[in-house]
Structures are given as C-alpha cells and as structure tokens.
PDB file of C-alpha atoms in Angstrom:
ATOM      1  CA  MET A   1      63.498 149.241  40.038  1.00 48.00           C
ATOM      2  CA  LYS A   2      60.328 150.992  38.646  1.00 54.00           C
ATOM      3  CA  GLU A   3      57.669 152.344  40.924  1.00 55.00           C
ATOM      4  CA  LYS A   4      54.180 150.947  40.281  1.00 68.00           C
ATOM      5  CA  GLY A   5      50.899 152.764  40.551  1.00 75.00           C
ATOM      6  CA  ARG A   6      49.860 156.459  40.784  1.00 83.00           C
ATOM      7  CA  LYS A   7      51.306 158.853  43.341  1.00 83.00           C
ATOM      8  CA  ALA A   8      49.821 162.278  43.516  1.00 86.00           C
ATOM      9  CA  ILE A   9      52.164 165.265  43.645  1.00 88.00           C
ATOM     10  CA  ALA A  10      49.749 168.252  43.403  1.00 86.00           C
ATOM     11  CA  THR A  11      46.089 168.914  42.565  1.00 88.00           C
ATOM     12  CA  ASN A  12      44.237 171.918  41.350  1.00 88.00           C
ATOM     13  CA  ARG A  13      41.265 171.927  43.808  1.00 85.00           C
ATOM     14  CA  LYS A  14      39.661 175.128  42.474  1.00 84.00           C
ATOM     15  CA  ALA A  15      39.541 173.888  38.914  1.00 83.00           C
ATOM     16  CA  ARG A  16      36.332 171.849  39.364  1.00 83.00           C
ATOM     17  CA  HIS A  17      34.803 174.933  41.142  1.00 81.00           C
ATOM     18  CA  ASN A  18      35.694 177.482  38.494  1.00 84.00           C
ATOM     19  CA  TYR A  19      35.269 175.322  35.315  1.00 86.00           C
ATOM     20  CA  THR A  20      32.908 172.849  33.915  1.00 85.00           C
ATOM     21  CA  ILE A  21      35.044 169.837  32.896  1.00 88.00           C
ATOM     22  CA  LEU A  22      34.118 168.501  29.472  1.00 90.00           C
ATOM     23  CA  ASP A  23      36.912 166.033  28.731  1.00 89.00           C
ATOM     24  CA  THR A  24      40.174 164.911  30.358  1.00 91.00           C
ATOM     25  CA  TYR A  25      43.543 163.898  28.860  1.00 91.00           C
ATOM     26  CA  GLU A  26      46.706 162.390  30.354  1.00 92.00           C
ATOM     27  CA  ALA A  27      49.920 164.011  29.085  1.00 91.00           C
ATOM     28  CA  GLY A  28      53.530 163.514  29.913  1.00 92.00           C
ATOM     29  CA  VAL A  29      55.688 166.465  30.954  1.00 90.00           C
ATOM     30  CA  ALA A  30      59.153 167.264  29.614  1.00 89.00           C
ATOM     31  CA  LEU A  31      61.237 168.072  32.689  1.00 86.00           C
ATOM     32  CA  LEU A  32      64.815 168.710  33.804  1.00 81.00           C
ATOM     33  CA  GLY A  33      66.573 166.527  36.417  1.00 80.00           C
ATOM     34  CA  THR A  34      66.309 168.980  39.254  1.00 82.00           C
ATOM     35  CA  GLU A  35      62.590 169.442  38.496  1.00 83.00           C
ATOM     36  CA  VAL A  36      61.951 165.798  38.961  1.00 84.00           C
ATOM     37  CA  LYS A  37      63.865 165.657  42.233  1.00 83.00           C
ATOM     38  CA  SER A  38      61.866 168.613  43.497  1.00 84.00           C
ATOM     39  CA  LEU A  39      58.614 166.868  42.523  1.00 85.00           C
ATOM     40  CA  ARG A  40      59.689 163.829  44.427  1.00 85.00           C
ATOM     41  CA  ASP A  41      59.803 166.097  47.440  1.00 84.00           C
ATOM     42  CA  GLY A  42      56.234 167.222  46.594  1.00 83.00           C
ATOM     43  CA  LYS A  43      57.137 170.814  45.978  1.00 83.00           C
ATOM     44  CA  ALA A  44      54.790 171.880  43.137  1.00 85.00           C
ATOM     45  CA  SER A  45      51.770 174.158  42.819  1.00 85.00           C
ATOM     46  CA  LEU A  46      49.089 174.075  40.039  1.00 86.00           C
ATOM     47  CA  VAL A  47      47.249 177.175  41.389  1.00 87.00           C
ATOM     48  CA  ASP A  48      47.765 179.458  38.327  1.00 87.00           C
ATOM     49  CA  ALA A  49      48.711 176.866  35.837  1.00 88.00           C
ATOM     50  CA  PHE A  50      47.077 176.594  32.357  1.00 88.00           C
ATOM     51  CA  ALA A  51      47.957 175.032  29.023  1.00 89.00           C
ATOM     52  CA  THR A  52      48.252 176.733  25.582  1.00 88.00           C
ATOM     53  CA  ILE A  53      48.666 175.323  22.087  1.00 90.00           C
ATOM     54  CA  ASP A  54      51.498 177.118  20.087  1.00 88.00           C
ATOM     55  CA  ASP A  55      52.592 175.919  16.604  1.00 88.00           C
ATOM     56  CA  GLY A  56      51.172 172.450  17.131  1.00 86.00           C
ATOM     57  CA  GLU A  57      52.689 171.906  20.567  1.00 90.00           C
ATOM     58  CA  VAL A  58      51.016 172.024  23.941  1.00 90.00           C
ATOM     59  CA  TRP A  59      52.794 174.060  26.701  1.00 92.00           C
ATOM     60  CA  LEU A  60      52.044 174.082  30.385  1.00 90.00           C
ATOM     61  CA  ARG A  61      52.419 177.647  31.764  1.00 91.00           C
ATOM     62  CA  GLY A  62      52.340 178.936  35.315  1.00 88.00           C
ATOM     63  CA  LEU A  63      53.175 175.674  36.990  1.00 87.00           C
ATOM     64  CA  HIS A  64      55.472 176.407  39.944  1.00 88.00           C
ATOM     65  CA  ILE A  65      58.035 173.726  40.757  1.00 84.00           C
ATOM     66  CA  ALA A  66      60.229 174.945  43.601  1.00 84.00           C
ATOM     67  CA  GLU A  67      64.031 174.938  43.083  1.00 82.00           C
ATOM     68  CA  TYR A  68      65.664 171.757  44.305  1.00 78.00           C
ATOM     69  CA  GLY A  69      67.362 172.327  47.696  1.00 75.00           C
ATOM     70  CA  GLN A  70      70.415 170.245  46.938  1.00 75.00           C
ATOM     71  CA  GLY A  71      70.834 171.756  43.377  1.00 71.00           C
ATOM     72  CA  SER A  72      73.735 173.930  42.271  1.00 70.00           C
ATOM     73  CA  TRP A  73      74.031 176.493  39.536  1.00 75.00           C
ATOM     74  CA  THR A  74      72.338 173.931  37.234  1.00 75.00           C
ATOM     75  CA  ASN A  75      68.999 174.393  39.129  1.00 77.00           C
ATOM     76  CA  HIS A  76      65.877 175.099  37.022  1.00 75.00           C
ATOM     77  CA  ALA A  77      63.709 178.228  36.915  1.00 74.00           C
ATOM     78  CA  PRO A  78      60.633 177.671  38.935  1.00 77.00           C
ATOM     79  CA  LEU A  79      58.101 179.128  36.552  1.00 85.00           C
ATOM     80  CA  ARG A  80      59.443 178.037  33.218  1.00 85.00           C
ATOM     81  CA  ASN A  81      57.168 176.852  30.372  1.00 90.00           C
ATOM     82  CA  ARG A  82      57.076 173.048  30.156  1.00 88.00           C
ATOM     83  CA  LYS A  83      56.200 171.085  27.073  1.00 91.00           C
ATOM     84  CA  LEU A  84      53.370 168.545  27.345  1.00 91.00           C
ATOM     85  CA  LEU A  85      53.742 165.278  25.439  1.00 92.00           C
ATOM     86  CA  LEU A  86      50.597 164.124  23.603  1.00 91.00           C
ATOM     87  CA  HIS A  87      49.869 162.197  20.438  1.00 93.00           C
ATOM     88  CA  ARG A  88      49.483 164.289  17.314  1.00 92.00           C
ATOM     89  CA  ARG A  89      45.773 163.285  16.864  1.00 92.00           C
ATOM     90  CA  GLU A  90      45.060 164.414  20.440  1.00 90.00           C
ATOM     91  CA  ILE A  91      46.725 167.759  19.811  1.00 90.00           C
ATOM     92  CA  ASP A  92      44.829 168.254  16.586  1.00 89.00           C
ATOM     93  CA  ASN A  93      41.532 167.361  18.338  1.00 87.00           C
ATOM     94  CA  LEU A  94      42.395 169.930  21.166  1.00 88.00           C
ATOM     95  CA  VAL A  95      43.226 172.631  18.616  1.00 88.00           C
ATOM     96  CA  GLY A  96      39.848 172.322  16.960  1.00 86.00           C
ATOM     97  CA  LYS A  97      37.947 172.375  20.213  1.00 85.00           C
ATOM     98  CA  VAL A  98      39.803 175.215  21.832  1.00 86.00           C
ATOM     99  CA  ARG A  99      39.545 177.329  18.600  1.00 84.00           C
ATOM    100  CA  ASP A 100      35.883 176.750  18.016  1.00 81.00           C
ATOM    101  CA  GLY A 101      34.345 177.311  21.440  1.00 77.00           C
ATOM    102  CA  ASN A 102      35.382 179.364  24.414  1.00 83.00           C
ATOM    103  CA  LEU A 103      37.167 176.462  25.976  1.00 88.00           C
ATOM    104  CA  THR A 104      40.454 176.269  27.825  1.00 87.00           C
ATOM    105  CA  LEU A 105      42.949 173.675  28.970  1.00 90.00           C
ATOM    106  CA  VAL A 106      43.316 173.448  32.750  1.00 91.00           C
ATOM    107  CA  PRO A 107      45.657 171.002  34.619  1.00 93.00           C
ATOM    108  CA  LEU A 108      43.684 169.099  37.276  1.00 91.00           C
ATOM    109  CA  SER A 109      46.473 167.064  38.863  1.00 91.00           C
ATOM    110  CA  LEU A 110      50.173 166.340  38.628  1.00 90.00           C
ATOM    111  CA  TYR A 111      51.292 162.800  39.542  1.00 91.00           C
ATOM    112  CA  PHE A 112      53.745 159.957  39.131  1.00 90.00           C
ATOM    113  CA  SER A 113      52.631 157.068  37.063  1.00 88.00           C
ATOM    114  CA  ASP A 114      55.038 154.173  37.044  1.00 85.00           C
ATOM    115  CA  GLY A 115      57.886 156.483  37.848  1.00 83.00           C
ATOM    116  CA  ARG A 116      57.035 159.087  35.084  1.00 88.00           C
ATOM    117  CA  VAL A 117      55.511 162.499  35.726  1.00 89.00           C
ATOM    118  CA  LYS A 118      52.119 162.931  34.149  1.00 91.00           C
ATOM    119  CA  VAL A 119      49.540 165.712  34.160  1.00 92.00           C
ATOM    120  CA  GLU A 120      45.850 165.249  34.016  1.00 92.00           C
ATOM    121  CA  LEU A 121      44.679 167.972  31.527  1.00 91.00           C
ATOM    122  CA  ALA A 122      41.000 169.028  31.257  1.00 91.00           C
ATOM    123  CA  LEU A 123      39.199 170.632  28.360  1.00 89.00           C
ATOM    124  CA  ALA A 124      36.960 173.083  30.324  1.00 87.00           C
ATOM    125  CA  ARG A 125      34.497 175.905  30.021  1.00 85.00           C
ATOM    126  CA  GLY A 126      34.503 178.679  32.676  1.00 83.00           C
ATOM    127  CA  LYS A 127      31.604 178.903  34.971  1.00 78.00           C
ATOM    128  CA  GLN A 128      29.628 182.030  35.707  1.00 80.00           C
ATOM    129  CA  ALA A 129      29.036 183.168  39.276  1.00 77.00           C
ATOM    130  CA  HIS A 130      25.348 182.032  39.267  1.00 78.00           C
ATOM    131  CA  ASP A 131      26.506 178.507  38.002  1.00 76.00           C
ATOM    132  CA  LYS A 132      28.887 178.213  40.946  1.00 79.00           C
ATOM    133  CA  ARG A 133      26.105 179.210  43.388  1.00 86.00           C
ATOM    134  CA  HIS A 134      23.739 176.733  41.769  1.00 85.00           C
ATOM    135  CA  ASP A 135      26.268 173.888  42.066  1.00 83.00           C
ATOM    136  CA  LEU A 136      26.935 174.811  45.706  1.00 85.00           C
ATOM    137  CA  ALA A 137      23.188 174.775  46.565  1.00 89.00           C
ATOM    138  CA  LYS A 138      22.760 171.444  44.785  1.00 89.00           C
ATOM    139  CA  ARG A 139      25.676 169.912  46.800  1.00 88.00           C
ATOM    140  CA  THR A 140      24.309 171.193  50.057  1.00 91.00           C
ATOM    141  CA  ALA A 141      20.812 169.890  49.271  1.00 91.00           C
ATOM    142  CA  GLN A 142      22.260 166.417  48.447  1.00 91.00           C
ATOM    143  CA  ARG A 143      24.328 166.437  51.676  1.00 92.00           C
ATOM    144  CA  GLU A 144      21.101 167.218  53.651  1.00 91.00           C
ATOM    145  CA  VAL A 145      19.233 164.318  51.939  1.00 91.00           C
ATOM    146  CA  GLU A 146      21.995 161.919  52.748  1.00 90.00           C
ATOM    147  CA  ARG A 147      22.180 163.070  56.297  1.00 90.00           C
ATOM    148  CA  GLU A 148      18.410 162.638  56.782  1.00 89.00           C
ATOM    149  CA  LEU A 149      18.513 159.131  55.214  1.00 88.00           C
ATOM    150  CA  GLY A 150      21.266 158.262  57.611  1.00 88.00           C
ATOM    151  CA  ARG A 151      19.228 159.436  60.539  1.00 86.00           C
ATOM    152  CA  ARG A 152      16.190 157.368  59.493  1.00 85.00           C
ATOM    153  CA  VAL A 153      18.366 154.274  59.076  1.00 84.00           C
ATOM    154  CA  LYS A 154      19.728 154.713  62.557  1.00 83.00           C
ATOM    155  CA  GLY A 155      16.134 155.310  63.918  1.00 77.00           C
ATOM    156  CA  MET A 156      16.744 158.834  65.264  1.00 69.00           C
TER     157      MET A 156
END
C-alpha cells in the first residue's frame, strides 16, 4: 500500500544562509534499490550537494547516501552522481537561467512524497559576507520586536 504525504529525509540547512533563493523546483531522483532502503533509514546528507546540467540532463552531485547495512556486494557507491527527473521545458528553462547569470542549482531538501524520493531544488545566487551579516541583523531585530510586543501584551 502506498504511503501518503511528505516525509523528510534530509535538509540542507545552510543553503538559505549561503544563497539567495530565487525559484524552487521539485524533481524525482533515479536511485538504486539499496539507496532507497538506506534513505528509508534516514541515512543521507545534503551538505556538499549541488546540481549540474550536462547534455540536457540534470545531475545531482555530492549527495551522500550511506551504504545499506544489510546490503551485499550489490551495494551502491555512497557518492555517485544521481540523475534528476524533470520535464524538458523545466530543464530548458534552467539551462537558460544558469547560463545567463551567476546562478547555481542547490538542493534544499530530500523527502518521500507518496512513496517516491523527491528533491527540492533551488535556483540560487550566492550571498556575499555582508549580505549574510545584514540578514542576520534583520532577523535579530525582528526577534527583538516580537519579544517586546509579547511583553506588552502580557503587561510586563
């Protein structure tokens, strides 16, 4: 019986800190059987992962999926390149955007959607150090405002 809903496997928490997210896409991932079993155990890391476009195909590189513990000699290589499954018009759109500007494709999260492994892929622009500091200061100021409003509501 099929699973329903969305179950997170791994997230790239530093992506939103290091990049400005312009657009997101959902893509399927072509996997081997032992990779899926390892993902069901939650053994994946998106830390150094990125996507490239080669010959009209999108490839996910640097995604680490640990070897399946119960696997035999048929186990997969943990850092192999994995093909992403997107519609042709989406790929053509991405090719144009990545080629024109200094944009990159960064995976934000890896999850099961109705029993199938999907990756949320972001079209992103790298942030400079001063942009990161500005965002951090803005978040801190917003947190202080919310804290003060909470105090006033409580009458402190």
